[in-house]
Amino acid sequence: MKIIHCPLNGPRNISEFAYGGEVEAMPDPVSCSGDEWAEYIFMSDNPAGLVREWWLHVATAYWFIAERNTVTDEIIKTYPPSELYKQRIEFAKDID
Amino acid sequence: MAGANRLAEPHGLLIDRSRTIDFEFEGEAYQGFAGDTVASALAAHDAWLLSRSFKYHRPRGIFTMAGQDSNCMVTVNGDANVLGDVEKISPGLRVFGQNYKGSLRKDRRARIGRFSRFLPVGFYYKTFFKPKGAWEKRWAPIIRNIAGLGQIDTEAVPAYYDKQYKFCDLMIVGGGPAGLSAAKTAADAGAEVLLVDENEALGGALNYARFAVSSDAARDQRGEMVAALSAAQHVEVMTDAICNGWFSDNWLPVIKGRRLYKVRAREVVLCTGVLEQPAVFHNNDLPGVMLGSAAQRLIRLYAVRPGKRAVVLAGNNDGYAVALDLMDCGVEIAAVVELRDEPVYDDIAKAVRAKGVKVYEGHAVYRAISTSDKHHLKAVEIRQIVGQGQCGQSGERVSCDLLCMSVGYTPTYQLACQAGAKLGYEDNTAVFSISGLPESLHIAGSVNGMWDLQEVLRDGEQAARAALRRLGYEIKVPPKVVNSTVSPSFGWPIFSHPAGKEFVDYDEDLQLADIVNATREGYEDVQLVKRYSTVGMGPSQGRNSALATARLVAWATGRSVAQTGVSTARPPFAPERIAHNAGRSFYPERHTSMHHRHVEAGAQMLMAGAWWRPAYYGPSGERDRCMREESLNVRNNVGLVDVSTLGGLEVRGPDAGEFLNRMFTYAFTKQPVGRSRYVVMTNEHGVVIDDGVACRFHDEHYYVTATTGGVERVYQLMLRWKAQWRLEVDVTHVTAAWCGVNIAGPKSRQVLATLCEDVDLSAEAFPYMGVREGKVAGIPARLMRVGFVGELGYEVHVPQHYGERLWDAIMEAGAAEEIRPFGIETQRLLRLEKGHIIIGQDTDAMTHPAEVHLAWAIARKKPFFVGARSIAEIGKQPRKRKLAGFVVNDLDAPIPLESHLVLDGDKMTGRVTSCYFSPTVGKPIGLAFMTLEQAIPGSSVTIKSTGGVFVTAKVVELPFYDPENQRQDL
Amino acid sequence: MQPTDQPRRSMIYRLLLENGAEFETCQDSAVAMRYPGNAAEAEQSQSMGIADLSPLPRIGFKGKDTPLWLKQQGVQLPETPNRARKQSDNCLLLRLSDDEHVLLGDLTLRSTLVATLHQSWHFQPGQMCYLVPRADTHSWFCLSGKHTSDMLAKVCGVDLRLHKFGNGEIAQTSIARINGIVVRNDLGQIPAFYLLADSASADYLWPCLMDAMDEFSGSPIGLATLQSLIARAA
């Protein structure tokens, strides 16, 4: 069983975690085109190589980011999401 | 009587001659010593026939004497497929052979072997599938009756099996000389060592093999090493323990007795040794034909003489050590058949030759010849080797009752390969080599291609030091040990015979031609050969067949053995019981604090996720009556339902309202304090995934409920979005902290009023959708006016540990009004009458809000909520379906059930999501997805109900009950 | 007295009664003090015992202003998450993350810190320090004795051996497949672990633990026995 290093709880069996999908930037939900939105909603890059993924330590409901090599299944590093999301996000008012 | 074949001490490392044990085999009484295995105790009495083979019911006996084969699988006290060569006898043990009809000695199905020429490999695939259906109807029942390993005792009482985690710095798999050396090295350095060995006694080959002309050398060496280790600190030794696999990051399952240990080791050294391999020739499976190491194990471990007159088939010098051992215990050596043309003899071999034993150099055993009852070896035919696998035209017959095969080894590579190691093979050494291991996994000893004992010991130390260095110890790592000894593996100990029966795989009764023919049929890849022929699929998982198969496939396809390779060696390494995996699994269950009151009141309990919930109160056969009475009591009087399982989340902070605005479809920033609002959550695809209410207790504090099954997901999604948005908000999961009831019905206010001193329950002071904090029965409570079941009603939430007290207080207070509890089934009926949907039951993974009458719950003026853009895009598309209410007017028709189809002519257009007989409406009512045309109130649709009966349903406006909402607003 | 004499009840009071527990009042609840039928209770607390402390006071606080607020109340905080720190009156403060803390009352029932904090805390706009009802989210068990680590290895995948998991360390993990918080909190010389886990699962977890400790002859022990361990240590 694989070990994942949780930034809050340290090394734990992967059975303590849940996978949350790739980290993806949301396009502006008001101004982006339908195609851009569909790309964001339905498409995944699924590269062979380094990916950034959301993982959840279930017992503490703690989300973090893991950088993983999908070819070797090696987890390169893990860190809190605050290293990626540094600022408050606001959404533009709807135009209609 | 301990048996005519019993040898004197010092032989018999594992037996205790002071204790005799009586047991039964095939209904006959036998006696052995404590420490004997079934096979050794029987062998001591000259009983060699132990079981029969899986396919041809061939007589089988001791082969590896190490639990590595299926030849002596027996049934022990009703337990099938027990390895008779390692299973200890105990008083009264009842043992039977397997795979026979009648008796082991007179098997009525033994003749099936004669038809083997008509049962070639792939026979099943080719033969039984014509005509169509013949397999299921005709052949499968016959073959399933004949085939199979042993018999299952369907009356068996399950035993207690369990699991335990285990941790160590360094795990060493295999307690032979390399493992002992590695363990000692690591222990001296102070590391925490776990040494695991599948055998009863540490020592590995030191326990049974001969390493010098002197018989005692190995025993002395073993004694010293084991003593040194037992004096060491931080060393845990697990014997009789099988490490059955390697998984990521050194996670190794170890089975000992009835427990599965899940070991996590920082570093691992595999000292798994080698497996001696059989030669392939006609009748090589006869009882009396065994590996040289099997004979040595019988002698040294159990003090059993393996025969009276022996032939040794040698492809290496180890055969001479076997011969010397046999001679030491009085076995006559009729001949040593030496496969090698120009052998280089070591001291032991020279000692044997000096004793005048006849050695046939460059010869092979062409065939084994059985006694007239076919149960044992009587003689062998020796022929000269004239080419690879080719024998001369005639030979010499030598009578014997024992043939020991010492022709080579294969490393026990299974765990290493599971860790990603690659196997190499060189024709000049004729053994597999292992490379490409993960950094935290090391190998040492014979598995690493070391054959000289001193080199094996040094290799164990070297590997341990390498592991210790990685663990952070300041320790010198010497250069890798280089093997200096000639390989003990003979390249081609395979000799075909016109009559076949040269078994490559004993488990599956596969002969030489079966493997070669598989390649001729086009299955050239060893993986395909395995799947086509079943080679390596039996209980011993290719341990005795993979090498010969690789050689044969390589030869037949004109490739090298390295190119051919072996089929993947997946876990488990050794057969394991399903009980080891299933034993003591955990299935969490959740109880509300009122749980026991429901059980005491006779509720039928059902599971919702991990929660136990009351379905209805009354006998299980009277569901409809109970639901009718419970529902009418809510409509006309007052009922009480446990809603503790509802999810609860505290959302607090300056941005709490903004956060809810983003998470849910409706608008919350202007929601008044003291009021609740219905909340719908959609995912980014615009699909409805949960609902509940948000109660605002403070500008910066909302108490949000979620569905029983959905709250965990809602909570996790909230936290994930919170991490991205960086809002000033805190979300806390408090489902378990609060329990609650819904007291519902026209008399709910008056009942609650008797318990509630500090909250004004009047309609004016506490209107529909109002929320209050106060005390109920003296317990601090949150009160919410809700209308899920469509009557005047209050949810009362109190801290979990007060739940039973709350339940009792309300039931007491309502006794005069004939309050009665109602269950989840009744609640589902009541809300259906009111037209409320249940997320997950009346929605699916594609449902967007407008399909289920939730368009009103979407705030259009908000800048954003999760799912908003997708809902806007979906809104541009034509709608395809809608959830509509229906009634069935024909009271004799079978009531439709969930997932019954809605039809338009012969087209499927939707499905029923909920349907109950409504005592209030007086007929079955339900919800179903259907086309927009069908969903127009007044139209008729067809539902394919139970038994395929087509039922006409009439589409009606929702709700079915109280469309003006007068009841809940009282 | 009977546990049903009080409005607040441990989720497993029925199981404790079956085991022969004798209860005493603890605020508005009742705690299993001793097991008169078990002569070996004191020895078991040192080899393998389990006590239900769910009726005892505890409280949680969460939000980014929590550390500051707690310090203002005179509470001593551990330096890092997943550590516990004993307070001067023997309460134990658990730091679960940067901003989440739990305060466990002391086993002698003398400390009033939990009640004091409860009273001093008020919902204040803009102050992100929020009360978490830890007395109800979690049941509270105390596992004590030299076999505790081995027993926990049957239900938990974290290495909790005494030389690897020191006194005052916290593991938030899965125990018998439910989420829980394990805190090493030795009682004098006796190794002991607090286990805080989903209160709704207490009826499930208690028998799981009893089953796991069977091979170590473990049994339920009362609060009085734990108190005497503490008294002896002091």
PDB file of N, CA and C in Angstrom, chain B residues 160 162 164-165 167 169 192 259 584 586-591 593 596-597 600 611 652-653 698 700-701 728-732 736-737 799-802 804-805, chain C residues 7-9 11 13-14 28 62 64 123 125-126 128 130-131 135-137 150 153-154 156-159 161 163 177-178 198-200 203-204 208 211-212 215:
ATOM      1  N   TYR B 160     -12.218 -18.014  13.759  1.00  0.00           N
ATOM      2  CA  TYR B 160     -11.907 -16.597  13.978  1.00  0.00           C
ATOM      3  C   TYR B 160     -10.561 -16.268  13.345  1.00  0.00           C
ATOM      4  N   ASP B 162      -8.083 -12.921  12.034  1.00  0.00           N
ATOM      5  CA  ASP B 162      -8.013 -11.458  12.132  1.00  0.00           C
ATOM      6  C   ASP B 162      -6.723 -10.917  11.544  1.00  0.00           C
ATOM      7  N   GLN B 164      -3.499  -7.723  11.787  1.00  0.00           N
ATOM      8  CA  GLN B 164      -2.773  -6.788  12.649  1.00  0.00           C
ATOM      9  C   GLN B 164      -1.709  -6.059  11.833  1.00  0.00           C
ATOM     10  N   TYR B 165      -1.557  -4.786  12.089  1.00  0.00           N
ATOM     11  CA  TYR B 165      -0.473  -4.028  11.465  1.00  0.00           C
ATOM     12  C   TYR B 165       0.806  -4.299  12.235  1.00  0.00           C
ATOM     13  N   PHE B 167       5.193  -3.001  12.283  1.00  0.00           N
ATOM     14  CA  PHE B 167       6.134  -2.009  11.760  1.00  0.00           C
ATOM     15  C   PHE B 167       7.558  -2.421  12.114  1.00  0.00           C
ATOM     16  N   ASP B 169      12.044  -1.401  11.116  1.00  0.00           N
ATOM     17  CA  ASP B 169      13.029  -0.710  10.283  1.00  0.00           C
ATOM     18  C   ASP B 169      13.417  -1.603   9.112  1.00  0.00           C
ATOM     19  N   GLU B 192      15.806  -2.109  14.286  1.00  0.00           N
ATOM     20  CA  GLU B 192      14.664  -2.946  14.618  1.00  0.00           C
ATOM     21  C   GLU B 192      14.435  -3.931  13.488  1.00  0.00           C
ATOM     22  N   ARG B 259      -3.828 -15.270  11.588  1.00  0.00           N
ATOM     23  CA  ARG B 259      -3.722 -13.816  11.535  1.00  0.00           C
ATOM     24  C   ARG B 259      -2.950 -13.373  10.300  1.00  0.00           C
ATOM     25  N   ARG B 584     -12.155 -10.645  10.304  1.00  0.00           N
ATOM     26  CA  ARG B 584     -12.265  -9.437  11.112  1.00  0.00           C
ATOM     27  C   ARG B 584     -12.154  -8.172  10.259  1.00  0.00           C
ATOM     28  N   PHE B 586     -13.880  -4.653   9.081  1.00  0.00           N
ATOM     29  CA  PHE B 586     -14.650  -3.680   9.854  1.00  0.00           C
ATOM     30  C   PHE B 586     -15.766  -3.091   9.011  1.00  0.00           C
ATOM     31  N   TYR B 587     -16.964  -3.176   9.520  1.00  0.00           N
ATOM     32  CA  TYR B 587     -18.109  -2.568   8.852  1.00  0.00           C
ATOM     33  C   TYR B 587     -18.778  -1.588   9.814  1.00  0.00           C
ATOM     34  N   PRO B 588     -18.348  -0.344   9.774  1.00  0.00           N
ATOM     35  CA  PRO B 588     -18.860   0.617  10.750  1.00  0.00           C
ATOM     36  C   PRO B 588     -20.380   0.784  10.640  1.00  0.00           C
ATOM     37  N   GLU B 589     -20.969   0.951  11.787  1.00  0.00           N
ATOM     38  CA  GLU B 589     -22.406   1.222  11.864  1.00  0.00           C
ATOM     39  C   GLU B 589     -22.602   2.426  12.773  1.00  0.00           C
ATOM     40  N   ARG B 590     -23.580   3.242  12.428  1.00  0.00           N
ATOM     41  CA  ARG B 590     -23.841   4.417  13.262  1.00  0.00           C
ATOM     42  C   ARG B 590     -25.232   4.323  13.869  1.00  0.00           C
ATOM     43  N   HIS B 591     -25.298   4.694  15.121  1.00  0.00           N
ATOM     44  CA  HIS B 591     -26.574   4.722  15.837  1.00  0.00           C
ATOM     45  C   HIS B 591     -26.857   6.156  16.257  1.00  0.00           C
ATOM     46  N   SER B 593     -28.721   8.613  19.054  1.00  0.00           N
ATOM     47  CA  SER B 593     -28.882   8.368  20.495  1.00  0.00           C
ATOM     48  C   SER B 593     -30.271   7.822  20.820  1.00  0.00           C
ATOM     49  N   HIS B 596     -31.896   2.891  20.376  1.00  0.00           N
ATOM     50  CA  HIS B 596     -32.413   1.781  21.188  1.00  0.00           C
ATOM     51  C   HIS B 596     -33.896   1.937  21.494  1.00  0.00           C
ATOM     52  N   ARG B 597     -34.374   3.175  21.515  1.00  0.00           N
ATOM     53  CA  ARG B 597     -35.815   3.389  21.716  1.00  0.00           C
ATOM     54  C   ARG B 597     -36.601   2.836  20.513  1.00  0.00           C
ATOM     55  N   GLU B 600     -36.597  -0.912  20.821  1.00  0.00           N
ATOM     56  CA  GLU B 600     -37.508  -1.314  21.909  1.00  0.00           C
ATOM     57  C   GLU B 600     -38.971  -1.182  21.483  1.00  0.00           C
ATOM     58  N   TRP B 611     -25.765   4.362   8.749  1.00  0.00           N
ATOM     59  CA  TRP B 611     -26.769   4.604   9.796  1.00  0.00           C
ATOM     60  C   TRP B 611     -27.833   3.522   9.831  1.00  0.00           C
ATOM     61  N   ARG B 652     -19.630  29.557   9.515  1.00  0.00           N
ATOM     62  CA  ARG B 652     -19.497  30.760  10.330  1.00  0.00           C
ATOM     63  C   ARG B 652     -18.369  31.643   9.808  1.00  0.00           C
ATOM     64  N   GLY B 653     -18.552  32.933   9.947  1.00  0.00           N
ATOM     65  CA  GLY B 653     -17.507  33.860   9.561  1.00  0.00           C
ATOM     66  C   GLY B 653     -18.072  35.059   8.826  1.00  0.00           C
ATOM     67  N   HIS B 698     -27.307  33.968  13.143  1.00  0.00           N
ATOM     68  CA  HIS B 698     -26.554  35.193  13.381  1.00  0.00           C
ATOM     69  C   HIS B 698     -26.118  35.670  12.001  1.00  0.00           C
ATOM     70  N   GLU B 700     -23.361  36.148  10.925  1.00  0.00           N
ATOM     71  CA  GLU B 700     -22.171  35.412  10.478  1.00  0.00           C
ATOM     72  C   GLU B 700     -22.255  33.927  10.831  1.00  0.00           C
ATOM     73  N   HIS B 701     -23.454  33.446  11.052  1.00  0.00           N
ATOM     74  CA  HIS B 701     -23.587  32.045  11.448  1.00  0.00           C
ATOM     75  C   HIS B 701     -24.816  31.398  10.804  1.00  0.00           C
ATOM     76  N   GLU B 728     -13.318  34.444   4.230  1.00  0.00           N
ATOM     77  CA  GLU B 728     -13.260  34.452   5.695  1.00  0.00           C
ATOM     78  C   GLU B 728     -14.439  33.652   6.218  1.00  0.00           C
ATOM     79  N   VAL B 729     -14.289  32.348   6.213  1.00  0.00           N
ATOM     80  CA  VAL B 729     -15.389  31.495   6.623  1.00  0.00           C
ATOM     81  C   VAL B 729     -14.827  30.214   7.227  1.00  0.00           C
ATOM     82  N   ASP B 730     -15.555  29.643   8.175  1.00  0.00           N
ATOM     83  CA  ASP B 730     -15.166  28.377   8.762  1.00  0.00           C
ATOM     84  C   ASP B 730     -16.328  27.404   8.598  1.00  0.00           C
ATOM     85  N   VAL B 731     -15.995  26.190   8.186  1.00  0.00           N
ATOM     86  CA  VAL B 731     -17.024  25.164   8.031  1.00  0.00           C
ATOM     87  C   VAL B 731     -16.707  24.025   8.999  1.00  0.00           C
ATOM     88  N   THR B 732     -17.659  23.661   9.829  1.00  0.00           N
ATOM     89  CA  THR B 732     -17.447  22.586  10.802  1.00  0.00           C
ATOM     90  C   THR B 732     -18.537  21.535  10.643  1.00  0.00           C
ATOM     91  N   ALA B 736     -22.696  14.483  13.901  1.00  0.00           N
ATOM     92  CA  ALA B 736     -22.772  13.598  15.060  1.00  0.00           C
ATOM     93  C   ALA B 736     -23.043  14.374  16.345  1.00  0.00           C
ATOM     94  N   ALA B 737     -22.792  15.685  16.331  1.00  0.00           N
ATOM     95  CA  ALA B 737     -22.962  16.465  17.554  1.00  0.00           C
ATOM     96  C   ALA B 737     -24.421  16.739  17.870  1.00  0.00           C
ATOM     97  N   PRO B 799     -28.077  18.493  21.549  1.00  0.00           N
ATOM     98  CA  PRO B 799     -26.791  17.788  21.566  1.00  0.00           C
ATOM     99  C   PRO B 799     -27.005  16.273  21.654  1.00  0.00           C
ATOM    100  N   GLN B 800     -26.183  15.557  20.880  1.00  0.00           N
ATOM    101  CA  GLN B 800     -26.386  14.120  20.672  1.00  0.00           C
ATOM    102  C   GLN B 800     -26.667  13.328  21.948  1.00  0.00           C
ATOM    103  N   HIS B 801     -25.893  13.590  22.993  1.00  0.00           N
ATOM    104  CA  HIS B 801     -26.001  12.736  24.184  1.00  0.00           C
ATOM    105  C   HIS B 801     -27.304  12.939  24.967  1.00  0.00           C
ATOM    106  N   TYR B 802     -28.102  13.963  24.566  1.00  0.00           N
ATOM    107  CA  TYR B 802     -29.394  14.171  25.227  1.00  0.00           C
ATOM    108  C   TYR B 802     -30.548  13.558  24.441  1.00  0.00           C
ATOM    109  N   GLU B 804     -31.845  10.573  23.798  1.00  0.00           N
ATOM    110  CA  GLU B 804     -32.796   9.613  24.363  1.00  0.00           C
ATOM    111  C   GLU B 804     -33.758  10.317  25.323  1.00  0.00           C
ATOM    112  N   ARG B 805     -33.206  11.245  26.085  1.00  0.00           N
ATOM    113  CA  ARG B 805     -34.029  12.013  27.038  1.00  0.00           C
ATOM    114  C   ARG B 805     -35.072  12.837  26.274  1.00  0.00           C
TER     115      ARG B 805
ATOM    116  N   PRO C   7     -30.047  13.398  32.226  1.00  0.00           N
ATOM    117  CA  PRO C   7     -30.483  13.656  30.851  1.00  0.00           C
ATOM    118  C   PRO C   7     -29.397  13.379  29.805  1.00  0.00           C
ATOM    119  N   ARG C   8     -28.173  13.609  30.191  1.00  0.00           N
ATOM    120  CA  ARG C   8     -27.081  13.388  29.254  1.00  0.00           C
ATOM    121  C   ARG C   8     -26.522  11.990  29.495  1.00  0.00           C
ATOM    122  N   ARG C   9     -26.454  11.185  28.407  1.00  0.00           N
ATOM    123  CA  ARG C   9     -26.093   9.772  28.574  1.00  0.00           C
ATOM    124  C   ARG C   9     -25.019   9.373  27.568  1.00  0.00           C
ATOM    125  N   MET C  11     -23.321   7.233  24.850  1.00  0.00           N
ATOM    126  CA  MET C  11     -23.965   6.460  23.789  1.00  0.00           C
ATOM    127  C   MET C  11     -23.903   4.954  24.073  1.00  0.00           C
ATOM    128  N   TYR C  13     -24.063   3.507  27.278  1.00  0.00           N
ATOM    129  CA  TYR C  13     -24.317   3.186  28.689  1.00  0.00           C
ATOM    130  C   TYR C  13     -24.908   1.784  28.849  1.00  0.00           C
ATOM    131  N   ARG C  14     -25.663   1.332  27.840  1.00  0.00           N
ATOM    132  CA  ARG C  14     -26.226  -0.027  27.937  1.00  0.00           C
ATOM    133  C   ARG C  14     -25.112  -1.077  27.954  1.00  0.00           C
ATOM    134  N   ASP C  28     -24.356  16.742  34.482  1.00  0.00           N
ATOM    135  CA  ASP C  28     -25.715  16.246  34.227  1.00  0.00           C
ATOM    136  C   ASP C  28     -25.684  14.897  33.523  1.00  0.00           C
ATOM    137  N   LYS C  62     -12.414  26.560  17.003  1.00  0.00           N
ATOM    138  CA  LYS C  62     -11.895  26.454  15.637  1.00  0.00           C
ATOM    139  C   LYS C  62     -12.007  27.806  14.964  1.00  0.00           C
ATOM    140  N   LYS C  64      -9.466  30.904  12.546  1.00  0.00           N
ATOM    141  CA  LYS C  64      -8.083  31.387  12.514  1.00  0.00           C
ATOM    142  C   LYS C  64      -7.699  32.228  13.727  1.00  0.00           C
ATOM    143  N   PHE C 123     -20.210  34.478  20.642  1.00  0.00           N
ATOM    144  CA  PHE C 123     -20.130  34.687  19.198  1.00  0.00           C
ATOM    145  C   PHE C 123     -19.933  36.175  18.950  1.00  0.00           C
ATOM    146  N   PRO C 125     -18.987  39.056  16.069  1.00  0.00           N
ATOM    147  CA  PRO C 125     -18.784  39.310  14.647  1.00  0.00           C
ATOM    148  C   PRO C 125     -17.327  39.657  14.369  1.00  0.00           C
ATOM    149  N   GLY C 126     -16.804  39.064  13.335  1.00  0.00           N
ATOM    150  CA  GLY C 126     -15.435  39.384  12.930  1.00  0.00           C
ATOM    151  C   GLY C 126     -14.374  38.600  13.674  1.00  0.00           C
ATOM    152  N   MET C 128     -12.918  35.235  14.392  1.00  0.00           N
ATOM    153  CA  MET C 128     -13.042  33.874  13.883  1.00  0.00           C
ATOM    154  C   MET C 128     -12.502  32.856  14.874  1.00  0.00           C
ATOM    155  N   TYR C 130     -14.528  29.899  16.823  1.00  0.00           N
ATOM    156  CA  TYR C 130     -15.872  29.333  16.934  1.00  0.00           C
ATOM    157  C   TYR C 130     -15.880  28.101  17.805  1.00  0.00           C
ATOM    158  N   LEU C 131     -16.959  28.001  18.565  1.00  0.00           N
ATOM    159  CA  LEU C 131     -17.109  26.859  19.454  1.00  0.00           C
ATOM    160  C   LEU C 131     -17.445  25.608  18.645  1.00  0.00           C
ATOM    161  N   ALA C 135     -17.910  17.704  22.929  1.00  0.00           N
ATOM    162  CA  ALA C 135     -18.483  16.755  23.893  1.00  0.00           C
ATOM    163  C   ALA C 135     -19.516  15.869  23.217  1.00  0.00           C
ATOM    164  N   ASP C 136     -20.031  16.337  22.070  1.00  0.00           N
ATOM    165  CA  ASP C 136     -21.061  15.562  21.381  1.00  0.00           C
ATOM    166  C   ASP C 136     -20.613  14.983  20.051  1.00  0.00           C
ATOM    167  N   THR C 137     -19.681  15.637  19.354  1.00  0.00           N
ATOM    168  CA  THR C 137     -19.215  15.051  18.090  1.00  0.00           C
ATOM    169  C   THR C 137     -18.500  13.730  18.351  1.00  0.00           C
ATOM    170  N   ASP C 150      -0.130  -2.758  21.035  1.00  0.00           N
ATOM    171  CA  ASP C 150      -0.369  -3.992  20.273  1.00  0.00           C
ATOM    172  C   ASP C 150      -1.855  -4.123  19.924  1.00  0.00           C
ATOM    173  N   ALA C 153      -2.756  -1.828  17.173  1.00  0.00           N
ATOM    174  CA  ALA C 153      -2.238  -2.268  15.877  1.00  0.00           C
ATOM    175  C   ALA C 153      -3.226  -3.188  15.168  1.00  0.00           C
ATOM    176  N   LYS C 154      -4.215  -3.664  15.874  1.00  0.00           N
ATOM    177  CA  LYS C 154      -5.227  -4.508  15.231  1.00  0.00           C
ATOM    178  C   LYS C 154      -6.356  -3.684  14.623  1.00  0.00           C
ATOM    179  N   CYS C 156      -5.727  -0.043  13.793  1.00  0.00           N
ATOM    180  CA  CYS C 156      -5.243   1.251  13.313  1.00  0.00           C
ATOM    181  C   CYS C 156      -3.912   1.079  12.580  1.00  0.00           C
ATOM    182  N   GLY C 157      -3.778   1.714  11.431  1.00  0.00           N
ATOM    183  CA  GLY C 157      -2.600   1.546  10.581  1.00  0.00           C
ATOM    184  C   GLY C 157      -1.445   2.476  10.893  1.00  0.00           C
ATOM    185  N   VAL C 158      -1.568   3.285  11.938  1.00  0.00           N
ATOM    186  CA  VAL C 158      -0.470   4.187  12.301  1.00  0.00           C
ATOM    187  C   VAL C 158       0.402   3.481  13.348  1.00  0.00           C
ATOM    188  N   ASP C 159       1.704   3.702  13.235  1.00  0.00           N
ATOM    189  CA  ASP C 159       2.643   3.071  14.170  1.00  0.00           C
ATOM    190  C   ASP C 159       2.520   3.750  15.531  1.00  0.00           C
ATOM    191  N   ARG C 161       3.479   2.367  18.479  1.00  0.00           N
ATOM    192  CA  ARG C 161       4.329   1.747  19.495  1.00  0.00           C
ATOM    193  C   ARG C 161       4.962   2.840  20.363  1.00  0.00           C
ATOM    194  N   HIS C 163       7.779   3.573  21.620  1.00  0.00           N
ATOM    195  CA  HIS C 163       9.031   4.269  21.301  1.00  0.00           C
ATOM    196  C   HIS C 163       8.930   5.053  20.001  1.00  0.00           C
ATOM    197  N   ARG C 177     -11.870   1.569  10.809  1.00  0.00           N
ATOM    198  CA  ARG C 177     -12.522   2.206   9.656  1.00  0.00           C
ATOM    199  C   ARG C 177     -13.448   3.363   9.998  1.00  0.00           C
ATOM    200  N   ILE C 178     -13.320   3.929  11.186  1.00  0.00           N
ATOM    201  CA  ILE C 178     -13.999   5.203  11.404  1.00  0.00           C
ATOM    202  C   ILE C 178     -12.951   6.251  11.778  1.00  0.00           C
ATOM    203  N   ASP C 198     -16.150   9.378  16.484  1.00  0.00           N
ATOM    204  CA  ASP C 198     -17.554   9.647  16.165  1.00  0.00           C
ATOM    205  C   ASP C 198     -18.509   9.076  17.211  1.00  0.00           C
ATOM    206  N   SER C 199     -19.244   9.946  17.858  1.00  0.00           N
ATOM    207  CA  SER C 199     -20.115   9.471  18.932  1.00  0.00           C
ATOM    208  C   SER C 199     -21.190   8.516  18.412  1.00  0.00           C
ATOM    209  N   ALA C 200     -21.654   8.745  17.194  1.00  0.00           N
ATOM    210  CA  ALA C 200     -22.708   7.878  16.654  1.00  0.00           C
ATOM    211  C   ALA C 200     -22.183   6.463  16.383  1.00  0.00           C
ATOM    212  N   ASP C 203     -21.364   2.701  19.705  1.00  0.00           N
ATOM    213  CA  ASP C 203     -21.948   1.367  19.873  1.00  0.00           C
ATOM    214  C   ASP C 203     -21.222   0.326  19.020  1.00  0.00           C
ATOM    215  N   TYR C 204     -20.659   0.788  17.920  1.00  0.00           N
ATOM    216  CA  TYR C 204     -19.889  -0.089  17.023  1.00  0.00           C
ATOM    217  C   TYR C 204     -18.449  -0.234  17.503  1.00  0.00           C
ATOM    218  N   CYS C 208     -15.743  -3.469  19.027  1.00  0.00           N
ATOM    219  CA  CYS C 208     -14.549  -3.713  18.196  1.00  0.00           C
ATOM    220  C   CYS C 208     -13.298  -3.725  19.062  1.00  0.00           C
ATOM    221  N   ASP C 211     -13.169  -6.685  21.427  1.00  0.00           N
ATOM    222  CA  ASP C 211     -12.763  -7.879  20.690  1.00  0.00           C
ATOM    223  C   ASP C 211     -11.256  -7.873  20.465  1.00  0.00           C
ATOM    224  N   ALA C 212     -10.729  -6.705  20.073  1.00  0.00           N
ATOM    225  CA  ALA C 212      -9.292  -6.618  19.792  1.00  0.00           C
ATOM    226  C   ALA C 212      -8.461  -6.843  21.046  1.00  0.00           C
ATOM    227  N   GLU C 215      -7.396 -10.904  23.354  1.00  0.00           N
ATOM    228  CA  GLU C 215      -6.195 -11.745  23.481  1.00  0.00           C
ATOM    229  C   GLU C 215      -5.250 -11.237  24.566  1.00  0.00           C
TER     230      GLU C 215
END
